[in-house]
Short mmCIF file of C-alpha atoms and ligand atoms in Angstrom, two decimals:
data_model
loop_
_atom_site.label_atom_id
_atom_site.label_comp_id
_atom_site.label_asym_id
_atom_site.label_seq_id
_atom_site.Cartn_x
_atom_site.Cartn_y
_atom_site.Cartn_z
CA UNK U 765 -13.64 -10.98 -14.40
CA UNK U 766 -14.01 -7.85 -12.31
CA UNK U 767 -11.47 -5.59 -10.65
CA UNK U 768 -11.88 -6.85 -7.01
CA UNK U 769 -11.77 -10.57 -7.98
CA UNK U 770 -8.59 -10.01 -9.96
CA UNK U 771 -7.15 -8.05 -6.80
CA UNK U 772 -7.95 -10.90 -4.33
CA UNK U 773 -5.91 -13.47 -6.54
CA UNK U 774 -2.89 -11.00 -6.88
CA UNK U 775 -0.61 -10.51 -4.17
CA UNK U 776 2.03 -7.82 -3.32
CA UNK U 777 4.64 -10.38 -4.61
CA UNK U 778 2.99 -11.22 -7.64
CA UNK U 779 2.88 -7.35 -8.42
CA UNK U 780 6.52 -6.83 -7.54
CA UNK U 781 7.51 -9.73 -9.65
CA UNK U 782 5.36 -8.25 -12.53
CA UNK U 783 7.05 -4.87 -12.38
CA UNK U 784 3.75 -3.17 -11.29
CA UNK U 785 3.04 0.01 -9.25
CA UNK U 786 0.29 0.14 -6.58
CA UNK U 787 -1.97 3.12 -7.35
CA UNK U 788 -4.01 4.09 -4.11
CA UNK U 789 -6.63 6.87 -4.70
CA UNK U 790 -9.00 8.33 -2.00
CA UNK U 791 -11.94 9.01 -3.96
CA UNK U 792 -13.32 11.72 -1.57
CA UNK U 793 -10.04 13.89 -1.61
CA UNK U 794 -9.11 12.67 -5.09
CA UNK U 795 -5.66 12.32 -3.90
CA UNK U 796 -3.40 9.59 -5.58
CA UNK U 797 -0.30 8.22 -4.51
CA UNK U 798 1.86 5.35 -6.25
CA UNK U 799 3.93 2.75 -4.46
CA UNK U 800 6.31 0.11 -5.38
CA UNK U 801 5.31 -3.40 -4.14
CA UNK U 802 8.67 -4.05 -3.06
CA UNK U 803 8.85 -1.01 -0.89
CA UNK U 804 5.39 -1.83 0.99
CA UNK U 805 6.76 -5.67 1.33
CA UNK U 806 9.54 -4.31 3.67
CA UNK U 807 7.03 -3.65 6.50
CA UNK U 808 3.91 -5.77 5.47
CA UNK U 809 3.12 -9.36 4.98
CA UNK U 810 2.57 -10.71 1.41
CA UNK U 811 -1.11 -10.19 1.13
CA UNK U 812 -3.73 -10.08 -1.65
CA UNK U 813 -4.28 -6.72 -2.96
CA UNK U 814 -7.78 -6.77 -1.94
CA UNK U 815 -6.94 -7.09 1.62
CA UNK U 816 -4.00 -4.74 1.32
CA UNK U 817 -6.41 -1.82 0.45
CA UNK U 818 -7.91 -2.14 3.85
CA UNK U 819 -4.55 -1.03 5.29
CA UNK U 820 -4.49 2.42 3.56
CA UNK U 821 -5.97 5.44 5.36
CA UNK U 822 -6.06 8.95 3.56
CA UNK U 823 -3.70 11.32 4.78
CA UNK U 824 -6.09 14.30 4.39
CA UNK U 825 -9.37 13.08 5.45
CA UNK U 826 -8.32 10.30 7.66
CA UNK U 827 -10.57 7.76 6.11
CA UNK U 828 -10.28 4.43 4.62
CA UNK U 829 -13.48 4.16 3.21
CA UNK U 830 -12.88 5.92 -0.14
CA UNK U 831 -9.77 4.21 -0.64
CA UNK U 832 -9.61 2.42 -4.16
CA UNK U 833 -6.34 0.29 -4.77
CA UNK U 834 -5.37 -0.44 -8.35
CA UNK U 835 -2.16 -2.00 -9.92
CA UNK U 836 -0.60 -0.21 -13.07
CA UNK U 837 1.78 -1.74 -15.60
CA UNK U 838 4.19 0.91 -16.38
CA UNK U 839 4.75 1.59 -20.00
CA UNK U 840 7.58 3.59 -21.84
CA UNK U 841 6.42 7.18 -20.97
CA UNK U 842 5.97 6.32 -17.48
CA UNK U 843 9.85 5.78 -16.72
CA UNK U 844 11.20 9.20 -15.77
CA UNK U 845 7.88 10.78 -15.46
CA UNK U 846 5.31 8.73 -13.28
CA UNK U 847 5.45 10.35 -9.69
CA UNK U 848 6.09 7.41 -7.02
CA UNK U 849 6.11 7.52 -3.40
CA UNK U 850 9.18 5.69 -2.10
CA UNK U 851 9.99 4.05 1.19
CA UNK U 852 12.73 6.38 2.91
CA UNK U 853 12.86 4.49 6.07
CA UNK U 854 10.78 2.13 8.19
CA UNK U 855 10.65 3.46 11.93
CA UNK U 856 10.48 0.88 14.69
CA UNK U 857 8.31 2.01 17.55
CA UNK U 858 9.79 1.13 20.92
CA UNK U 859 7.05 -0.54 23.06
CA UNK U 860 7.88 -1.20 26.89
CA UNK U 861 7.00 -4.83 27.98
CA UNK U 862 6.69 -4.92 31.77
CA UNK U 863 7.17 -7.86 34.12
CA UNK U 864 6.30 -7.74 37.77
CA UNK U 865 9.04 -9.07 40.24
CA UNK U 866 10.63 -8.48 43.59
CA UNK U 867 13.48 -6.15 44.53
ZN1 ZN V 1192 -9.47 11.28 1.61
#
């Protein structure tokens, strides 16, 4: 079974329940960020991980084309060492909705 097939059958909730880490790498800039699935679920629907990868853009090149998403099963030495990007807060954008009426 290849990697992309696996990701299509594995969702954010599956990864959260398995205690996994989502590893997102831009192979153009060689930048990797790691996320906890439970953080991503705070503002995303529970999607399969192959679909999730399309939502990521690289902060440096602004491109999503070189993004590769993987799951990582943390092991002993990861705890206390592995860099993780944690969700600090979710900002809600205020969007005006107009309705035409009369005075
Ligand atoms: Zn990049």
